[in-house]
PDB file of C-alpha atoms in Angstrom:
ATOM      1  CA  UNK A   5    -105.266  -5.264-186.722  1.00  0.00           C
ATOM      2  CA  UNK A   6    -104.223  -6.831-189.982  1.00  0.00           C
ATOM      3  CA  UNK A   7    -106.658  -8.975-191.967  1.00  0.00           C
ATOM      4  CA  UNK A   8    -105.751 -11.188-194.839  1.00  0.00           C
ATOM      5  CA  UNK A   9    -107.742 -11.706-197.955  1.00  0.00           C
ATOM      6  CA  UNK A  10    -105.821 -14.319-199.224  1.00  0.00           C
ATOM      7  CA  UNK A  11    -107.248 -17.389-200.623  1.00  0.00           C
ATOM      8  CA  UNK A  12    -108.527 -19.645-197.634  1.00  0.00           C
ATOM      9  CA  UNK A  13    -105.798 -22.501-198.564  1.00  0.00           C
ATOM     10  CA  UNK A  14    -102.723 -19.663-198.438  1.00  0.00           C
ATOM     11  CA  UNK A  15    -104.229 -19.009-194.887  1.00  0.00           C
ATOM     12  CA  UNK A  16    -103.077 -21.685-193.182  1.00  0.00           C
ATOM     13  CA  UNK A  17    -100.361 -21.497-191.324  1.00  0.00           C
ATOM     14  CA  UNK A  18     -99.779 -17.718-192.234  1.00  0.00           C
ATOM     15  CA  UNK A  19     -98.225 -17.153-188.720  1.00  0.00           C
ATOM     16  CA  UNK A  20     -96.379 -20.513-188.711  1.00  0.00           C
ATOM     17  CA  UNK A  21     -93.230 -20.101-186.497  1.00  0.00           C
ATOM     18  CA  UNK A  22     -94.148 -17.310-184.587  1.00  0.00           C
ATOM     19  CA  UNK A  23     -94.425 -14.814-188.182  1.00  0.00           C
ATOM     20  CA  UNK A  24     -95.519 -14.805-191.502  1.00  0.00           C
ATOM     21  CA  UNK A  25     -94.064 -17.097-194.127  1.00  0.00           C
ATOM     22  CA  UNK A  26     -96.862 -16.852-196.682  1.00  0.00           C
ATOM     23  CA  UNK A  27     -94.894 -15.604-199.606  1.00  0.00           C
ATOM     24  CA  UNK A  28     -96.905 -12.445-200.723  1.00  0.00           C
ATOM     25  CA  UNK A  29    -100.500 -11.210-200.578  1.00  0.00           C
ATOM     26  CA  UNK A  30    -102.946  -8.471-200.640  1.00  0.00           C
ATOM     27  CA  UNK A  31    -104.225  -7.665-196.970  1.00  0.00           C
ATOM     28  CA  UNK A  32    -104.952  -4.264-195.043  1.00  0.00           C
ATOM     29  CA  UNK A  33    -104.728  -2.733-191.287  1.00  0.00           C
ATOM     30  CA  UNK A  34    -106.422  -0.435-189.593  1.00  0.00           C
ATOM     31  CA  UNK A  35    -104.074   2.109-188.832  1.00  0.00           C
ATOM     32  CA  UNK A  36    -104.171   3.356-184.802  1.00  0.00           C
ATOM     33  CA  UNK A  37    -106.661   6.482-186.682  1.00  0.00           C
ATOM     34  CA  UNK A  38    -108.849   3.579-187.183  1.00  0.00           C
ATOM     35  CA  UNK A  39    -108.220   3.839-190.974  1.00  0.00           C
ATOM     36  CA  UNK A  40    -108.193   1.379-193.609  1.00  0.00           C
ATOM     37  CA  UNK A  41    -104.727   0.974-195.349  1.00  0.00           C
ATOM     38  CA  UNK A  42    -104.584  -1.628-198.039  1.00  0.00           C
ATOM     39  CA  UNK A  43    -101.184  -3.146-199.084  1.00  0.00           C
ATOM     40  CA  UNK A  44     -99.183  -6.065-200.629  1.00  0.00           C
ATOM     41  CA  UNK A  45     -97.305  -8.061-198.030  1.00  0.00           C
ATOM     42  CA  UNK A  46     -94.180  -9.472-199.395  1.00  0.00           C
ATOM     43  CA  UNK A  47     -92.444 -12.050-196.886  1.00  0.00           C
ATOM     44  CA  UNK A  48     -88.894 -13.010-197.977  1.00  0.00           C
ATOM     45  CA  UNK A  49     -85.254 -13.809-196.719  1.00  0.00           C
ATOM     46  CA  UNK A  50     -84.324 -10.477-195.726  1.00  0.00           C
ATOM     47  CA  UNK A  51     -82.894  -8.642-192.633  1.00  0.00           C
ATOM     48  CA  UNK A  52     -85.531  -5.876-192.655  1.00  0.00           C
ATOM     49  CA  UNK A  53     -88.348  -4.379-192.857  1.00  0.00           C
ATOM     50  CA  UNK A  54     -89.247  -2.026-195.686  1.00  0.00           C
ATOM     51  CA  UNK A  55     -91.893  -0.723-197.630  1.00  0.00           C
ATOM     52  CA  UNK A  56     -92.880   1.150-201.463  1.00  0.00           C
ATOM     53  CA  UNK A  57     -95.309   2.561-203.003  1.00  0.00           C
ATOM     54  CA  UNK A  58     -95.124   2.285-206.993  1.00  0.00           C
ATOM     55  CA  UNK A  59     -99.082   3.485-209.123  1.00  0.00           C
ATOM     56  CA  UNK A  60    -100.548   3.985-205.650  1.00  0.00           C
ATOM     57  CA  UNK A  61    -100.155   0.357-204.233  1.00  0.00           C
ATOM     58  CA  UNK A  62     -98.268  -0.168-201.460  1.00  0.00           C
ATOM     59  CA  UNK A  63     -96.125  -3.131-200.573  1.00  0.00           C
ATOM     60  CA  UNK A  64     -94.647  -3.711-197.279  1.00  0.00           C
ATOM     61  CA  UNK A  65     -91.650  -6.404-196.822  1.00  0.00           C
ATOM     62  CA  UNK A  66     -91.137  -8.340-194.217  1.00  0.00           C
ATOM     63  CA  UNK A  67     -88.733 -11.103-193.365  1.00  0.00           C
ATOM     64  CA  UNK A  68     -89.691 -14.508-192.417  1.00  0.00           C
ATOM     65  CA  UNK A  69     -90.719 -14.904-188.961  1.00  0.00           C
ATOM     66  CA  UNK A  70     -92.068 -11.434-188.624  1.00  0.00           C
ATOM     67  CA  UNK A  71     -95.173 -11.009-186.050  1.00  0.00           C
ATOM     68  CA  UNK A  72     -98.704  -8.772-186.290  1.00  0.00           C
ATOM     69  CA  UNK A  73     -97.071  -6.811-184.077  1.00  0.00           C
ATOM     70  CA  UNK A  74     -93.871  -5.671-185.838  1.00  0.00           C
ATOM     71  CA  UNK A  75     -95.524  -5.120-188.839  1.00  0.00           C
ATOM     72  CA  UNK A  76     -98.464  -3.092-187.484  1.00  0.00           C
ATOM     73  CA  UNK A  77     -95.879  -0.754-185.402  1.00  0.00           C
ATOM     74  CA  UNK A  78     -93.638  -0.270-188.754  1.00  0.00           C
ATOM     75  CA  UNK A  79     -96.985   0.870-190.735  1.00  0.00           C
ATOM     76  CA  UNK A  80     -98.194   2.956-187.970  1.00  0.00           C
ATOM     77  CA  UNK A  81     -94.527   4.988-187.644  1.00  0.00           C
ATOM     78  CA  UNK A  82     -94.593   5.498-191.393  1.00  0.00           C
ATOM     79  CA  UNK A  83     -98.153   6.077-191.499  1.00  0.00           C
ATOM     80  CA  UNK A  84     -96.653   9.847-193.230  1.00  0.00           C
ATOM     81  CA  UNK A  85     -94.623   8.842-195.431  1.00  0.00           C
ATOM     82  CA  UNK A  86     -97.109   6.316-196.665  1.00  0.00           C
ATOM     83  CA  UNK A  87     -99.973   9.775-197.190  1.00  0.00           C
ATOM     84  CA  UNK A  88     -97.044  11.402-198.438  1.00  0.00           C
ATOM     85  CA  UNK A  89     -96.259   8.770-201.677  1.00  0.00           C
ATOM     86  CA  UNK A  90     -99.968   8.455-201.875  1.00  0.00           C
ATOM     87  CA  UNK A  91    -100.404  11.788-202.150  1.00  0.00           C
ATOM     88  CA  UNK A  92     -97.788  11.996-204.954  1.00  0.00           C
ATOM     89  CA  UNK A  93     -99.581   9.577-207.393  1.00  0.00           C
ATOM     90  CA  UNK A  94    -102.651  11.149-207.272  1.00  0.00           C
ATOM     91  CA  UNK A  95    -102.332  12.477-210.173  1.00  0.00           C
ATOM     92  CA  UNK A  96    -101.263   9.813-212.658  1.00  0.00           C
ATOM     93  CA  UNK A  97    -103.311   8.846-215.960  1.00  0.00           C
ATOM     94  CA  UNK A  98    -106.485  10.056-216.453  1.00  0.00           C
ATOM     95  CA  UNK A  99    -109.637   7.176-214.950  1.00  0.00           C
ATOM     96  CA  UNK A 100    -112.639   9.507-215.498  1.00  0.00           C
ATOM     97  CA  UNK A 101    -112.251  10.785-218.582  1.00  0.00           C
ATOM     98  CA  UNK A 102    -114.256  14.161-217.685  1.00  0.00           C
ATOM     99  CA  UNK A 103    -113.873  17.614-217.965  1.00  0.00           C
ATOM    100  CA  UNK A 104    -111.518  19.258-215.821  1.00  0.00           C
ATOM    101  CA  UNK A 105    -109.924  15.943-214.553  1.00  0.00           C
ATOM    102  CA  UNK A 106    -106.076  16.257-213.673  1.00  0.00           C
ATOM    103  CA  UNK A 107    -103.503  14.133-215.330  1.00  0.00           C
ATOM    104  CA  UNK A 108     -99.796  13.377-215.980  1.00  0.00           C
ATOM    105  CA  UNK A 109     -97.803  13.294-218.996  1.00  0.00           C
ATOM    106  CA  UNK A 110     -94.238  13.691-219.145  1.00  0.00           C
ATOM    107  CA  UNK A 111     -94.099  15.251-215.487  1.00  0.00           C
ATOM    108  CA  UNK A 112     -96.552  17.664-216.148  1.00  0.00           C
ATOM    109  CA  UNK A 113     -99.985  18.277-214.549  1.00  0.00           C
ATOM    110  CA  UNK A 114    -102.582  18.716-217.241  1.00  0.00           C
ATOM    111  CA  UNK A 115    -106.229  19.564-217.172  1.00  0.00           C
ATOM    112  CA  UNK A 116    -108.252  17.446-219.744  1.00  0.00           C
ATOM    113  CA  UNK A 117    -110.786  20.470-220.836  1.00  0.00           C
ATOM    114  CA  UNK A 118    -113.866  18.997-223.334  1.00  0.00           C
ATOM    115  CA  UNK A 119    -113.878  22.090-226.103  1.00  0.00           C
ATOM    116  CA  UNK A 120    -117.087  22.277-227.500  1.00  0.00           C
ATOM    117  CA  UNK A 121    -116.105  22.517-231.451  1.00  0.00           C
ATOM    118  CA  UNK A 122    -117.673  23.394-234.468  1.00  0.00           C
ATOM    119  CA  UNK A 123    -114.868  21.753-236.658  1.00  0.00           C
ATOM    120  CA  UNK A 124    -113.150  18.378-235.605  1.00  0.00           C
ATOM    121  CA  UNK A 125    -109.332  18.775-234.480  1.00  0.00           C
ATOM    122  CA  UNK A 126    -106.729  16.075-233.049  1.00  0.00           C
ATOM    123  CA  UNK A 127    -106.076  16.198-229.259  1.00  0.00           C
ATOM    124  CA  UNK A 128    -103.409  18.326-228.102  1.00  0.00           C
ATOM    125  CA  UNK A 129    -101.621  19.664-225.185  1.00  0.00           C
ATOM    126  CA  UNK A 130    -101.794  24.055-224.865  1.00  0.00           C
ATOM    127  CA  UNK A 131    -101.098  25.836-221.870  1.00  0.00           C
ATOM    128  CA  UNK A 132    -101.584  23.283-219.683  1.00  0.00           C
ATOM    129  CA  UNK A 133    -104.087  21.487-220.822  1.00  0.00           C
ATOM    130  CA  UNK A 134    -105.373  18.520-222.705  1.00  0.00           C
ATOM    131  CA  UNK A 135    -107.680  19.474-225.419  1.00  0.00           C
ATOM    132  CA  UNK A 136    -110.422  17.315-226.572  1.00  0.00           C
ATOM    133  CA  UNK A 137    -112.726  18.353-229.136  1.00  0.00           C
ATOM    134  CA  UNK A 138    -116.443  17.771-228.656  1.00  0.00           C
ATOM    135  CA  UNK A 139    -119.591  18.373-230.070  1.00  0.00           C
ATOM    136  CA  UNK A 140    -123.210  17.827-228.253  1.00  0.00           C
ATOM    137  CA  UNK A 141    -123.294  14.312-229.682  1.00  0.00           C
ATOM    138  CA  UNK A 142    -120.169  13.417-227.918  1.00  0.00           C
ATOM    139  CA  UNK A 143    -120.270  10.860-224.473  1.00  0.00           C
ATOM    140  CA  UNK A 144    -117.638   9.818-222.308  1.00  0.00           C
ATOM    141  CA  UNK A 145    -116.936   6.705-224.692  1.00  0.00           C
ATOM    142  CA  UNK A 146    -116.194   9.182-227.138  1.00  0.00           C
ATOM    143  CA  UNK A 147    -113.878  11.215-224.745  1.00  0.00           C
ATOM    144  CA  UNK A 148    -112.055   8.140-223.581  1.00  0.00           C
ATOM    145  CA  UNK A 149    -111.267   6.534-226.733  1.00  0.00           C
ATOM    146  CA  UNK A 150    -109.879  10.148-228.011  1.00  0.00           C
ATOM    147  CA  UNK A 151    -107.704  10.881-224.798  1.00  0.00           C
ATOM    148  CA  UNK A 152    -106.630   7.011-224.766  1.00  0.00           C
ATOM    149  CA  UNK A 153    -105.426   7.000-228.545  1.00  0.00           C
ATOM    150  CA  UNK A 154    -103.280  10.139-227.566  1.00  0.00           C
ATOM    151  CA  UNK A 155    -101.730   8.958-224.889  1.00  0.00           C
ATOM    152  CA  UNK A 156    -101.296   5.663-226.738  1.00  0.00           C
ATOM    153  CA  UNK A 157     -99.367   7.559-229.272  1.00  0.00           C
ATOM    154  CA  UNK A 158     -97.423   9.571-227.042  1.00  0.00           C
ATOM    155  CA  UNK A 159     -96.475   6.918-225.380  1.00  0.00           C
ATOM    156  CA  UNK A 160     -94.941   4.824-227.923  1.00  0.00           C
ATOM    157  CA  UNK A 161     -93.219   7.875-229.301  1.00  0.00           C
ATOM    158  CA  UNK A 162     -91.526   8.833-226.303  1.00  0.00           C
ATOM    159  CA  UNK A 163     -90.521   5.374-225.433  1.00  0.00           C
ATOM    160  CA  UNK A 164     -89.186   4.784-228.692  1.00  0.00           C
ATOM    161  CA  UNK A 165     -87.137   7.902-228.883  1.00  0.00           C
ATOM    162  CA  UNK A 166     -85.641   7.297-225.285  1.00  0.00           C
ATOM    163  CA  UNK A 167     -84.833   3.738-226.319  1.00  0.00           C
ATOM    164  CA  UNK A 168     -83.372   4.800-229.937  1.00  0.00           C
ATOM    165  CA  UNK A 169     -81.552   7.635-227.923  1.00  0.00           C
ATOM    166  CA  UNK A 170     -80.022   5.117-225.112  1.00  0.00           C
ATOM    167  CA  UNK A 171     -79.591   2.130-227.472  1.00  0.00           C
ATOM    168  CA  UNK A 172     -77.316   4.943-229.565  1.00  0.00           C
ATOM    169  CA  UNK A 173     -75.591   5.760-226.284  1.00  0.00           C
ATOM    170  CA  UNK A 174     -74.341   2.626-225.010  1.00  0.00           C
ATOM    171  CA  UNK A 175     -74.358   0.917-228.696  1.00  0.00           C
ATOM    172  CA  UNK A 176     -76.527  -1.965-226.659  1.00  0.00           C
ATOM    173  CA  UNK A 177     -78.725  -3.151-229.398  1.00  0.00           C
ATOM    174  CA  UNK A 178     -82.430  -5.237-228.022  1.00  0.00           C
ATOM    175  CA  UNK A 179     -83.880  -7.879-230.278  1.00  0.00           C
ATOM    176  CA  UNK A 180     -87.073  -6.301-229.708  1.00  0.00           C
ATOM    177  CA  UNK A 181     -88.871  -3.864-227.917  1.00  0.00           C
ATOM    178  CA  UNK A 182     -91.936  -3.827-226.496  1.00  0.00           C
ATOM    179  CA  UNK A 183     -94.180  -1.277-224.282  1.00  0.00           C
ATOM    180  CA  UNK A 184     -97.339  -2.217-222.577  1.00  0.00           C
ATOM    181  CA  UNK A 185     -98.498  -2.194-219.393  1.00  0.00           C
ATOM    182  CA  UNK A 186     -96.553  -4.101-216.697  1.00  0.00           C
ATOM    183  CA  UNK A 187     -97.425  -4.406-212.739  1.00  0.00           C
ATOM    184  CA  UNK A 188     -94.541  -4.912-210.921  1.00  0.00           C
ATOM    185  CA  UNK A 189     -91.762  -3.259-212.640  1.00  0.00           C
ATOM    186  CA  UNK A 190     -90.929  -0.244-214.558  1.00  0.00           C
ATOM    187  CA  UNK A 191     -89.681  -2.327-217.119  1.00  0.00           C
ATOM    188  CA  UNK A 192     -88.288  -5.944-217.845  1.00  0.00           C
ATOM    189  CA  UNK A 193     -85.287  -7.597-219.719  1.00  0.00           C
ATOM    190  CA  UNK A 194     -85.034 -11.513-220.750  1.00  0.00           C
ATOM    191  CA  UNK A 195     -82.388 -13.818-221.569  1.00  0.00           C
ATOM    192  CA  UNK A 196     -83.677 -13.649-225.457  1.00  0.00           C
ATOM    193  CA  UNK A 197     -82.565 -10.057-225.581  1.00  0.00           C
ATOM    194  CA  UNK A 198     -86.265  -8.706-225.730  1.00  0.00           C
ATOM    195  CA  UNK A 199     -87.200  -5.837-223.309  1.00  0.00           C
ATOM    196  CA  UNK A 200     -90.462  -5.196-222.469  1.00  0.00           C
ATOM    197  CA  UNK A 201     -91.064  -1.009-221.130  1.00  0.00           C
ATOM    198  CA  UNK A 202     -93.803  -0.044-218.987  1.00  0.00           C
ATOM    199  CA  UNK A 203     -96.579   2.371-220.828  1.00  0.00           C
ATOM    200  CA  UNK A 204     -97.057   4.091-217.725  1.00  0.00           C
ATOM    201  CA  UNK A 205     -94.161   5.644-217.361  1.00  0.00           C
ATOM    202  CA  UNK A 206     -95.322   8.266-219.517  1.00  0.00           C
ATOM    203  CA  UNK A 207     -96.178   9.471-216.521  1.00  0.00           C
ATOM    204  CA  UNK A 208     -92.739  10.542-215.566  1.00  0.00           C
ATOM    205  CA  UNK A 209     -91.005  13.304-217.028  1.00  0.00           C
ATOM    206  CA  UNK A 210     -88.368  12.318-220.115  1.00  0.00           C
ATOM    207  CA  UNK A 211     -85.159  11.567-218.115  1.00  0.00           C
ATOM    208  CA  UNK A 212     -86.576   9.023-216.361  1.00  0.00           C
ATOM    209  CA  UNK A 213     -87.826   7.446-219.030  1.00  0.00           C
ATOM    210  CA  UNK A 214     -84.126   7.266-220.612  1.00  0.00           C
ATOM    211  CA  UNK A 215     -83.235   6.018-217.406  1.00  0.00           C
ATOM    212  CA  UNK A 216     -85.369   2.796-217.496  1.00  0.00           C
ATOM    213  CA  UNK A 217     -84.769   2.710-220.905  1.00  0.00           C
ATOM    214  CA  UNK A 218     -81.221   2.771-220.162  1.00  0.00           C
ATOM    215  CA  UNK A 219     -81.370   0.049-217.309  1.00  0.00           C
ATOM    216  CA  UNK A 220     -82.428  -2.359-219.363  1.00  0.00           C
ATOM    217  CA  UNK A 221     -80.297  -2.097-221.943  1.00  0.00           C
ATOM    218  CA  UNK A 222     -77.855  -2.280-219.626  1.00  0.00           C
ATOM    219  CA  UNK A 223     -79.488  -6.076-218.615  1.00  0.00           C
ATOM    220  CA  UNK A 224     -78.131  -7.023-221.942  1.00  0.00           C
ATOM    221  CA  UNK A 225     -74.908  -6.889-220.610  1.00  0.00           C
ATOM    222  CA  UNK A 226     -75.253  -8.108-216.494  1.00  0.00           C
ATOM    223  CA  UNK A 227     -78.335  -9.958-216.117  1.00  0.00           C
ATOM    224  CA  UNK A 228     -78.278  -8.925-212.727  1.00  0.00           C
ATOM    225  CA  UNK A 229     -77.903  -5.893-210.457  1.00  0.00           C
ATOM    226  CA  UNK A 230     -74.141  -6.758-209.425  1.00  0.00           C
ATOM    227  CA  UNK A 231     -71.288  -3.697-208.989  1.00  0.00           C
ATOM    228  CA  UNK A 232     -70.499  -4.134-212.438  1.00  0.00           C
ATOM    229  CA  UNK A 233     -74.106  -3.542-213.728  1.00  0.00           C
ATOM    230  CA  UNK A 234     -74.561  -0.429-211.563  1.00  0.00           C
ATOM    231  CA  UNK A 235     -71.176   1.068-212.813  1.00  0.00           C
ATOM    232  CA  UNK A 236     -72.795   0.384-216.408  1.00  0.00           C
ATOM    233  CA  UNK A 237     -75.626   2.355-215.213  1.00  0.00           C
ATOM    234  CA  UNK A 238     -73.616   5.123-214.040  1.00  0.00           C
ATOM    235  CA  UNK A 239     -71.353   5.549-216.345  1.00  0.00           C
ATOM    236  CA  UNK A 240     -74.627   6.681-219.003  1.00  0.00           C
ATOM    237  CA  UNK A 241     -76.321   7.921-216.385  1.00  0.00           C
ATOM    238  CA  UNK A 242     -74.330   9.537-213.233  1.00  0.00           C
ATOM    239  CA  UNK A 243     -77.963  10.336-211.897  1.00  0.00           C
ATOM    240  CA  UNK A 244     -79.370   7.402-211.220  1.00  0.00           C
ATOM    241  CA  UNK A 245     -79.715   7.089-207.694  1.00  0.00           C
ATOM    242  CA  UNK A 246     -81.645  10.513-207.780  1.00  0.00           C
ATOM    243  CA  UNK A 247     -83.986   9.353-210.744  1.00  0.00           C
ATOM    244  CA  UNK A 248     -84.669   6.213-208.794  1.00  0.00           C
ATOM    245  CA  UNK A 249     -85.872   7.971-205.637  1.00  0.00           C
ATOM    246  CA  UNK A 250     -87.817  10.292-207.724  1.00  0.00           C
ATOM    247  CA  UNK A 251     -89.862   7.010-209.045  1.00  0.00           C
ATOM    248  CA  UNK A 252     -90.446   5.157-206.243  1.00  0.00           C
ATOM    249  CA  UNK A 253     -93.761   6.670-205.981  1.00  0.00           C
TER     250      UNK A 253
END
C-alpha cells in the first residue's frame, strides 16, 4: 500500500484522473514482505516507468496518470535491484564518527581507527585506514571535527585537480567553481558560466570525478544534453556511459 506524507494541501487530488499528477514527493510502500520502503515519487510527462537510487534515496518515476497499482507492482519486481543499490551505498561518508566505522574516499573502503597518541599528528590514510589521533581527553566532537576537516580538504583538492585537469583538456574555462554539497545532482552548470560540484563525490573513485568535472564543463558549450553535447562528452571521455552506470548508486 503506498502512503503519502505530503503536505495535506498537495494531497488533494493526488489520484486525479485515474493516477498521480502531484509533481514529486516523499512517500513509502510496504513491499509484499510487509517492509517499509521509503522513496521520492517523481510524476512527469514520460512514457515509463523508472526508478534510481543516488546517496541511498530512492526515486521512482512515474508518468502522469499512473495508478497504486502500477507503481506498487514495478517496486515489488525490482524489490532486488532496489537491496542491491542500497546495499552499494552503505558505505559512503562516515555519520558516526567512531572507531572502526567504514567509509569511502576515492573508491576505497577505509576503517576510521581512533589511535591513542602520545604526540599529536594530522589525519591520514595507511593501509586501509583512516587514522585519527586521540588522547583520553578526546570525545566524539573532537573525532568529528578532525575526520570532517580531512575530508574537507581532500575534497577540495581532488575536485580542484580534476577540474584544473579537465578544464586543461577541453580548454573550457568556468567563471567560477564551486564544491559543496548538492541533493539532486552530481553537479550543476548555469548560464553565468559558474559550476557548482558536489562534495560528495569524493566518494567515488578519481575518474569519475573527472567525469562530472568534465560534464559540466562541457555545459559551457550545450546547455543541454542534445547529440552534440554527448559527442563533447565522448570525445574527452569515451567512457562515459560506463562511469555513469557505475554512479547511479
Amino acid at each position: 500500500m503506498v502512503k503519502n506524507t505530503a503536505p495535506h494541501k498537495r494531497m488533494c487530488g493526488v489520484f486525479g484522473y485515474g493516477g498521480f499528477d502531484v509533481p514529486k514527493y516523499n512517500t513509502f510502500i510496504e513491499d509484499k514482505n510487509g517492509e517499509r520502503i521509503d522513496f521520492i515519487l517523481d510524476v512527469a510527462k514520460r512514457s515509463r516507468l523508472n526508478m534510481g537510487m543516488r546517496d541511498g534515496t530512492l526515486t521512482v518515476r512515474v508518468p502522469y496518470g499512473c495508478s497504486k497499482q502500477q507503481l506498487e507492482s514495478f517496486i515489488n519486481n525490482n524489490l532486488g535491484w532496489i537491496k542491491e543499490q542500497k546495499d552499494k551505498v552503505a558505505v559512503g561518508l562516515p555519520k558516526d564518527f567512531c572507531d572502526g566505522e567504514r567509509l569511502r574516499l576515492l573508491g576505497n573502503e577505509l576503517t576510521l581507527t581512533l589511535v591513542q597518541a602520545d604526540k599529536y599528528f594530522s589525519p591520514k590514510i595507511e593501509d586501509g585506514k583512516l587514522l585519527i589521533a586521540v588522547n583520553k581527553t578526546s570525545d566524539q566532537t573532537y573525532v568529528k571535527e578532525q575526520t570532517t576537516k580531512f575530508i574537507n580538504d581532500l575534497t577540495v583538492a581532488e575536485i580542484t585537480k580534476s577540474m584544473q585537469k579537465m578544464s586543461a583538456s577541453t580548454g573550457l574555462v568556468p567563471e567560477k567553481v564551486t564544491i559543496k554539497p548538492l541533493t539532486a545532482s552530481w553537479g550543476r552548470c548555469i548560464s553565468n558560466r559558474h559550476i557548482s560540484i558536489n562534495s560528495k563525490l569524493i566518494v567515488f573513485r578519481r575518474e569519475c570525478i573527472d567525469y562530472v568535472c568534465l560534464h559540466e564543463l562541457c555545459h559551457l558549450v550545450f546547455m543541454d544534453h542534445s547529440k552534440d553535447f554527448w559527442a563533447l562528452v565522448g570525445k574527452f571521455c569515451p567512457d562515459w556511459r560506463g562511469i555513469r552506470e557505475e554512479m547511479k548508486g
